[in-house]
PDB file of C-alpha atoms in Angstrom:
ATOM      1  CA  UNK A1238     100.681  85.910 107.373  1.00 70.00           C
ATOM      2  CA  UNK A1239      98.706  85.951 104.140  1.00 82.00           C
ATOM      3  CA  UNK A1240      98.537  89.213 102.222  1.00 93.00           C
ATOM      4  CA  UNK A1241      95.535  91.129 100.997  1.00 97.00           C
ATOM      5  CA  UNK A1242      93.492  88.961  98.664  1.00 97.00           C
ATOM      6  CA  UNK A1243      91.134  90.179  95.980  1.00 98.00           C
ATOM      7  CA  UNK A1244      88.631  88.220  93.967  1.00 97.00           C
ATOM      8  CA  UNK A1245      88.152  87.804  91.143  1.00 97.00           C
ATOM      9  CA  UNK A1246      91.487  88.722  89.609  1.00 97.00           C
ATOM     10  CA  UNK A1247      90.037  89.333  86.173  1.00 97.00           C
ATOM     11  CA  UNK A1248      86.560  90.231  85.069  1.00 97.00           C
ATOM     12  CA  UNK A1249      84.915  91.100  81.773  1.00 98.00           C
ATOM     13  CA  UNK A1250      81.541  92.827  81.822  1.00 98.00           C
ATOM     14  CA  UNK A1251      79.277  94.569  79.355  1.00 98.00           C
ATOM     15  CA  UNK A1252      78.183  98.190  79.488  1.00 98.00           C
ATOM     16  CA  UNK A1253      75.138  98.639  81.674  1.00 98.00           C
ATOM     17  CA  UNK A1254      75.831  95.620  83.866  1.00 98.00           C
ATOM     18  CA  UNK A1255      76.870  95.787  87.481  1.00 98.00           C
ATOM     19  CA  UNK A1256      79.828  94.197  89.205  1.00 98.00           C
ATOM     20  CA  UNK A1257      80.888  93.327  92.747  1.00 98.00           C
ATOM     21  CA  UNK A1258      84.528  93.029  93.729  1.00 98.00           C
ATOM     22  CA  UNK A1259      85.726  91.461  96.959  1.00 98.00           C
ATOM     23  CA  UNK A1260      88.662  92.167  99.223  1.00 98.00           C
ATOM     24  CA  UNK A1261      89.921  90.232 102.225  1.00 98.00           C
ATOM     25  CA  UNK A1262      92.368  92.249 104.324  1.00 97.00           C
ATOM     26  CA  UNK A1263      95.399  90.913 106.126  1.00 94.00           C
ATOM     27  CA  UNK A1264      94.350  89.119 109.293  1.00 93.00           C
ATOM     28  CA  UNK A1265      93.922  91.599 112.122  1.00 89.00           C
ATOM     29  CA  UNK A1266      93.634  94.635 109.854  1.00 91.00           C
ATOM     30  CA  UNK A1267      90.423  96.600 110.233  1.00 90.00           C
ATOM     31  CA  UNK A1268      90.877  99.446 107.793  1.00 91.00           C
ATOM     32  CA  UNK A1269      90.249  98.757 104.108  1.00 95.00           C
ATOM     33  CA  UNK A1270      90.660 101.231 101.263  1.00 95.00           C
ATOM     34  CA  UNK A1271      89.855 100.988  97.570  1.00 97.00           C
ATOM     35  CA  UNK A1272      91.651 102.651  94.667  1.00 97.00           C
ATOM     36  CA  UNK A1273      91.087 102.756  90.941  1.00 98.00           C
ATOM     37  CA  UNK A1274      94.087 102.683  88.612  1.00 97.00           C
ATOM     38  CA  UNK A1275      93.800 103.698  84.960  1.00 96.00           C
ATOM     39  CA  UNK A1276      96.447 104.762  82.431  1.00 92.00           C
ATOM     40  CA  UNK A1277      94.813 108.165  82.032  1.00 90.00           C
ATOM     41  CA  UNK A1278      93.951 109.115  85.611  1.00 92.00           C
ATOM     42  CA  UNK A1279      96.512 107.102  87.520  1.00 94.00           C
ATOM     43  CA  UNK A1280      95.694 105.952  91.039  1.00 96.00           C
ATOM     44  CA  UNK A1281      92.593 107.504  92.515  1.00 96.00           C
ATOM     45  CA  UNK A1282      91.059 106.967  95.924  1.00 96.00           C
ATOM     46  CA  UNK A1283      87.547 105.512  96.002  1.00 97.00           C
ATOM     47  CA  UNK A1284      86.674 105.025  99.681  1.00 94.00           C
ATOM     48  CA  UNK A1285      87.945 103.817 103.035  1.00 92.00           C
ATOM     49  CA  UNK A1286      86.209 101.723 105.681  1.00 93.00           C
ATOM     50  CA  UNK A1287      86.949 101.047 109.304  1.00 91.00           C
ATOM     51  CA  UNK A1288      84.812  98.854 111.534  1.00 90.00           C
ATOM     52  CA  UNK A1289      82.045  98.759 108.929  1.00 94.00           C
ATOM     53  CA  UNK A1290      81.912 102.564 108.668  1.00 94.00           C
ATOM     54  CA  UNK A1291      82.896 104.581 105.640  1.00 93.00           C
ATOM     55  CA  UNK A1292      85.299 107.241 106.878  1.00 89.00           C
ATOM     56  CA  UNK A1293      86.322 108.858 103.631  1.00 90.00           C
ATOM     57  CA  UNK A1294      85.091 108.907 100.057  1.00 93.00           C
ATOM     58  CA  UNK A1295      86.761 110.007  96.855  1.00 94.00           C
ATOM     59  CA  UNK A1296      85.301 111.967  93.997  1.00 94.00           C
ATOM     60  CA  UNK A1297      83.460 109.220  92.165  1.00 97.00           C
ATOM     61  CA  UNK A1298      79.831 109.066  91.049  1.00 97.00           C
ATOM     62  CA  UNK A1299      77.205 107.325  93.127  1.00 96.00           C
ATOM     63  CA  UNK A1300      77.417 104.278  90.862  1.00 98.00           C
ATOM     64  CA  UNK A1301      80.448 103.319  92.937  1.00 98.00           C
ATOM     65  CA  UNK A1302      79.608 102.012  96.364  1.00 97.00           C
ATOM     66  CA  UNK A1303      81.173  99.829  98.976  1.00 97.00           C
ATOM     67  CA  UNK A1304      80.669  98.176 102.279  1.00 97.00           C
ATOM     68  CA  UNK A1305      82.600  96.393 104.973  1.00 97.00           C
ATOM     69  CA  UNK A1306      81.525  93.395 106.965  1.00 97.00           C
ATOM     70  CA  UNK A1307      82.080  92.600 110.627  1.00 95.00           C
ATOM     71  CA  UNK A1308      85.035  90.352 109.737  1.00 94.00           C
ATOM     72  CA  UNK A1309      86.641  93.361 107.963  1.00 95.00           C
ATOM     73  CA  UNK A1310      86.176  91.888 104.499  1.00 97.00           C
ATOM     74  CA  UNK A1311      85.024  94.510 102.042  1.00 98.00           C
ATOM     75  CA  UNK A1312      83.157  94.640  98.782  1.00 98.00           C
ATOM     76  CA  UNK A1313      82.784  97.363  96.223  1.00 98.00           C
ATOM     77  CA  UNK A1314      80.010  97.553  93.688  1.00 98.00           C
ATOM     78  CA  UNK A1315      79.809  99.419  90.422  1.00 98.00           C
ATOM     79  CA  UNK A1316      76.391  99.701  88.844  1.00 96.00           C
ATOM     80  CA  UNK A1317      75.484 100.615  85.263  1.00 97.00           C
ATOM     81  CA  UNK A1318      79.004 100.002  84.027  1.00 98.00           C
ATOM     82  CA  UNK A1319      80.556 102.374  81.530  1.00 98.00           C
ATOM     83  CA  UNK A1320      83.523 101.805  79.226  1.00 97.00           C
ATOM     84  CA  UNK A1321      85.525 104.248  81.327  1.00 97.00           C
ATOM     85  CA  UNK A1322      85.171 102.009  84.369  1.00 98.00           C
ATOM     86  CA  UNK A1323      87.692  99.631  82.837  1.00 98.00           C
ATOM     87  CA  UNK A1324      90.556  99.711  85.308  1.00 97.00           C
ATOM     88  CA  UNK A1325      92.609  97.889  87.867  1.00 97.00           C
ATOM     89  CA  UNK A1326      90.806  98.093  91.202  1.00 98.00           C
ATOM     90  CA  UNK A1327      93.141  97.853  94.156  1.00 98.00           C
ATOM     91  CA  UNK A1328      92.272  97.174  97.753  1.00 97.00           C
ATOM     92  CA  UNK A1329      94.567  98.016 100.651  1.00 96.00           C
ATOM     93  CA  UNK A1330      94.420  97.237 104.344  1.00 94.00           C
ATOM     94  CA  UNK A1331      96.043  98.848 107.372  1.00 89.00           C
ATOM     95  CA  UNK A1332      97.031  97.384 110.744  1.00 84.00           C
ATOM     96  CA  UNK A1333      94.972  98.735 113.595  1.00 72.00           C
ATOM     97  CA  UNK A1334      97.938 100.042 115.549  1.00 66.00           C
ATOM     98  CA  UNK A1335      99.649 101.575 112.547  1.00 60.00           C
ATOM     99  CA  UNK A1336      96.680 102.508 110.403  1.00 56.00           C
ATOM    100  CA  UNK A1337      97.849 106.077 110.156  1.00 64.00           C
ATOM    101  CA  UNK A1338     100.912 105.192 108.197  1.00 72.00           C
ATOM    102  CA  UNK A1339     100.945 101.707 106.706  1.00 85.00           C
ATOM    103  CA  UNK A1340      98.803 100.461 103.844  1.00 89.00           C
ATOM    104  CA  UNK A1341      99.321  97.117 102.160  1.00 93.00           C
ATOM    105  CA  UNK A1342      97.855  96.494  98.741  1.00 96.00           C
ATOM    106  CA  UNK A1343      96.403  93.407  97.149  1.00 96.00           C
ATOM    107  CA  UNK A1344      97.111  92.283  93.571  1.00 96.00           C
ATOM    108  CA  UNK A1345      94.014  94.012  92.246  1.00 97.00           C
ATOM    109  CA  UNK A1346      91.031  93.053  90.129  1.00 97.00           C
ATOM    110  CA  UNK A1347      91.353  93.859  86.445  1.00 97.00           C
ATOM    111  CA  UNK A1348      87.915  94.918  85.180  1.00 98.00           C
ATOM    112  CA  UNK A1349      87.295  95.219  81.462  1.00 98.00           C
ATOM    113  CA  UNK A1350      84.019  96.745  80.289  1.00 98.00           C
ATOM    114  CA  UNK A1351      83.052  96.068  76.671  1.00 97.00           C
TER     115      UNK A1351
ATOM    116  CA  UNK B1355      96.483 112.623  92.903  1.00 43.00           C
ATOM    117  CA  UNK B1356      97.853 115.340  90.626  1.00 52.00           C
ATOM    118  CA  UNK B1357      99.199 117.343  93.580  1.00 82.00           C
ATOM    119  CA  UNK B1358     102.054 114.869  93.824  1.00 93.00           C
ATOM    120  CA  UNK B1359     104.433 115.136  90.894  1.00 94.00           C
ATOM    121  CA  UNK B1360     107.112 112.784  89.614  1.00 95.00           C
ATOM    122  CA  UNK B1361     109.266 112.505  86.542  1.00 90.00           C
ATOM    123  CA  UNK B1362     107.887 109.783  84.282  1.00 92.00           C
ATOM    124  CA  UNK B1363     110.950 107.813  83.217  1.00 96.00           C
ATOM    125  CA  UNK B1364     114.387 106.849  84.502  1.00 97.00           C
ATOM    126  CA  UNK B1365     116.955 104.637  82.810  1.00 97.00           C
ATOM    127  CA  UNK B1366     119.861 103.362  84.880  1.00 97.00           C
ATOM    128  CA  UNK B1367     122.744 100.966  84.369  1.00 97.00           C
ATOM    129  CA  UNK B1368     122.842  97.821  86.472  1.00 97.00           C
ATOM    130  CA  UNK B1369     124.999  98.373  89.542  1.00 97.00           C
ATOM    131  CA  UNK B1370     124.588 102.150  89.529  1.00 97.00           C
ATOM    132  CA  UNK B1371     122.423 104.116  91.945  1.00 97.00           C
ATOM    133  CA  UNK B1372     118.932 105.219  90.956  1.00 97.00           C
ATOM    134  CA  UNK B1373     117.405 108.428  92.244  1.00 97.00           C
ATOM    135  CA  UNK B1374     113.688 109.013  91.831  1.00 98.00           C
ATOM    136  CA  UNK B1375     112.308 112.439  92.678  1.00 97.00           C
ATOM    137  CA  UNK B1376     108.910 113.623  93.812  1.00 96.00           C
ATOM    138  CA  UNK B1377     107.309 116.875  94.938  1.00 95.00           C
ATOM    139  CA  UNK B1378     104.246 117.091  97.141  1.00 91.00           C
ATOM    140  CA  UNK B1379     102.013 119.922  98.236  1.00 85.00           C
ATOM    141  CA  UNK B1380     100.615 119.265 101.705  1.00 76.00           C
ATOM    142  CA  UNK B1381     102.402 121.582 104.117  1.00 70.00           C
ATOM    143  CA  UNK B1382     100.992 119.930 107.239  1.00 78.00           C
ATOM    144  CA  UNK B1383     102.586 117.009 109.015  1.00 74.00           C
ATOM    145  CA  UNK B1384     102.052 113.904 107.011  1.00 83.00           C
ATOM    146  CA  UNK B1385     103.434 110.567 105.982  1.00 89.00           C
ATOM    147  CA  UNK B1386     105.115 110.159 102.612  1.00 92.00           C
ATOM    148  CA  UNK B1387     105.497 106.844 100.863  1.00 94.00           C
ATOM    149  CA  UNK B1388     107.271 104.994  98.120  1.00 97.00           C
ATOM    150  CA  UNK B1389     105.517 102.074  96.453  1.00 97.00           C
ATOM    151  CA  UNK B1390     106.754  99.727  93.727  1.00 98.00           C
ATOM    152  CA  UNK B1391     104.550  98.167  91.071  1.00 97.00           C
ATOM    153  CA  UNK B1392     105.714  95.381  88.811  1.00 95.00           C
ATOM    154  CA  UNK B1393     103.794  94.406  85.658  1.00 90.00           C
ATOM    155  CA  UNK B1394     100.484  92.764  86.443  1.00 86.00           C
ATOM    156  CA  UNK B1395     100.887  93.215  90.179  1.00 90.00           C
ATOM    157  CA  UNK B1396      99.565  95.407  92.947  1.00 93.00           C
ATOM    158  CA  UNK B1397     101.548  97.986  94.886  1.00 95.00           C
ATOM    159  CA  UNK B1398     104.356  96.932  97.175  1.00 96.00           C
ATOM    160  CA  UNK B1399     105.113  99.247 100.096  1.00 94.00           C
ATOM    161  CA  UNK B1400     108.848  99.951  99.987  1.00 96.00           C
ATOM    162  CA  UNK B1401     109.274 102.533 102.698  1.00 94.00           C
ATOM    163  CA  UNK B1402     107.713 105.596 104.267  1.00 92.00           C
ATOM    164  CA  UNK B1403     108.847 108.648 106.179  1.00 92.00           C
ATOM    165  CA  UNK B1404     107.155 111.121 108.466  1.00 89.00           C
ATOM    166  CA  UNK B1405     107.464 114.717 107.383  1.00 85.00           C
ATOM    167  CA  UNK B1406     109.458 115.763 110.471  1.00 86.00           C
ATOM    168  CA  UNK B1407     112.323 113.500 109.399  1.00 89.00           C
ATOM    169  CA  UNK B1408     115.112 114.341 106.960  1.00 92.00           C
ATOM    170  CA  UNK B1409     116.260 110.892 106.003  1.00 95.00           C
ATOM    171  CA  UNK B1410     115.445 107.233 106.370  1.00 95.00           C
ATOM    172  CA  UNK B1411     117.604 104.324 105.294  1.00 96.00           C
ATOM    173  CA  UNK B1412     116.460 100.752 104.812  1.00 93.00           C
ATOM    174  CA  UNK B1413     119.013  98.388 103.282  1.00 95.00           C
ATOM    175  CA  UNK B1414     119.527  99.558  99.665  1.00 97.00           C
ATOM    176  CA  UNK B1415     116.881 102.255  99.945  1.00 97.00           C
ATOM    177  CA  UNK B1416     117.478 105.795 101.168  1.00 98.00           C
ATOM    178  CA  UNK B1417     114.700 108.356 101.415  1.00 97.00           C
ATOM    179  CA  UNK B1418     115.600 112.032 101.606  1.00 97.00           C
ATOM    180  CA  UNK B1419     113.077 114.696 102.512  1.00 95.00           C
ATOM    181  CA  UNK B1420     113.437 118.424 102.007  1.00 93.00           C
ATOM    182  CA  UNK B1421     110.414 119.785 103.830  1.00 90.00           C
ATOM    183  CA  UNK B1422     111.082 123.397 102.874  1.00 89.00           C
ATOM    184  CA  UNK B1423     110.929 122.551  99.168  1.00 91.00           C
ATOM    185  CA  UNK B1424     108.396 119.730  99.650  1.00 91.00           C
ATOM    186  CA  UNK B1425     110.790 117.448  97.797  1.00 94.00           C
ATOM    187  CA  UNK B1426     111.103 113.723  98.385  1.00 95.00           C
ATOM    188  CA  UNK B1427     113.593 111.380  96.781  1.00 97.00           C
ATOM    189  CA  UNK B1428     114.223 107.659  96.764  1.00 98.00           C
ATOM    190  CA  UNK B1429     117.723 106.392  96.161  1.00 98.00           C
ATOM    191  CA  UNK B1430     118.247 102.742  95.272  1.00 98.00           C
ATOM    192  CA  UNK B1431     121.833 101.641  95.703  1.00 98.00           C
ATOM    193  CA  UNK B1432     123.386  98.962  93.452  1.00 97.00           C
ATOM    194  CA  UNK B1433     120.355  98.845  91.159  1.00 98.00           C
ATOM    195  CA  UNK B1434     119.490  95.363  89.904  1.00 97.00           C
ATOM    196  CA  UNK B1435     117.361  94.119  87.013  1.00 96.00           C
ATOM    197  CA  UNK B1436     114.689  93.160  89.528  1.00 95.00           C
ATOM    198  CA  UNK B1437     114.349  96.828  90.406  1.00 97.00           C
ATOM    199  CA  UNK B1438     112.795  97.527  86.996  1.00 97.00           C
ATOM    200  CA  UNK B1439     109.270  98.645  87.810  1.00 97.00           C
ATOM    201  CA  UNK B1440     107.054 101.677  88.261  1.00 97.00           C
ATOM    202  CA  UNK B1441     107.700 103.607  91.476  1.00 98.00           C
ATOM    203  CA  UNK B1442     104.973 105.719  93.021  1.00 97.00           C
ATOM    204  CA  UNK B1443     105.389 108.508  95.490  1.00 96.00           C
ATOM    205  CA  UNK B1444     102.358 109.152  97.719  1.00 94.00           C
ATOM    206  CA  UNK B1445     101.328 111.417 100.542  1.00 92.00           C
ATOM    207  CA  UNK B1446      98.747 110.668 103.183  1.00 88.00           C
ATOM    208  CA  UNK B1447      95.843 113.042 103.761  1.00 80.00           C
ATOM    209  CA  UNK B1448      93.089 112.047 106.156  1.00 74.00           C
ATOM    210  CA  UNK B1449      92.532 108.373 105.493  1.00 75.00           C
ATOM    211  CA  UNK B1450      93.640 108.289 101.879  1.00 86.00           C
ATOM    212  CA  UNK B1451      96.813 108.271  99.845  1.00 91.00           C
ATOM    213  CA  UNK B1452      97.348 110.721  96.998  1.00 92.00           C
ATOM    214  CA  UNK B1453      99.698 109.287  94.404  1.00 94.00           C
ATOM    215  CA  UNK B1454     101.979 110.696  91.788  1.00 95.00           C
ATOM    216  CA  UNK B1455     101.780 109.435  88.222  1.00 95.00           C
ATOM    217  CA  UNK B1456     104.648 107.006  88.781  1.00 96.00           C
ATOM    218  CA  UNK B1457     108.229 106.813  87.516  1.00 97.00           C
ATOM    219  CA  UNK B1458     109.058 103.935  85.199  1.00 97.00           C
ATOM    220  CA  UNK B1459     112.556 102.713  86.031  1.00 98.00           C
ATOM    221  CA  UNK B1460     114.353 100.663  83.411  1.00 97.00           C
ATOM    222  CA  UNK B1461     117.563  98.907  84.389  1.00 97.00           C
ATOM    223  CA  UNK B1462     119.904  98.193  81.492  1.00 95.00           C
ATOM    224  CA  UNK B1463     122.802  95.757  81.534  1.00 90.00           C
TER     225      UNK B1463
END
């Protein structure tokens, strides 16, 4: 079974632009979560989706948004990019029968804002 | 994720056992995790334990949980060079994971 895939793997954007990152969960998984990883703040939770509904949201500004499609694929969008948004963005998916305790991560998208 | 605390560095000789420690704060029943991250990669789920358990063993990995002290440890037996990585402890709250800062494990020959 293929793992969580994220596209693109690397991205360079300029301050003020917007960006959309994509995540395809493991087949059969319906829960998708997003995390931001930076050297200064570590791993921080962004949001979690299940069946196209956002169930939980972290403490990030409204510039960060996400959505989930009916096939469980998810996208996150960051508008008006700031230098501090440079990070590794990780997506994770959970199996429907074990969503309470298993999360599998993708390789991440490395975003650099210049 | 600052409620979960880990030591930042661990150096271990190849073939020895590694022990990585973590403290968490949630006193309710929860799942606790160990993830491994190699350079340039995402997080690999190593193992997890429910907070009503004391121990879990999975091949070279042993997780010990002291619920009274909210202390979690991961022991890696017969540490190999491929075990060099950053190890994250995490606890589950609601639908999210709260991570520690990560312990960088360096395996020396």
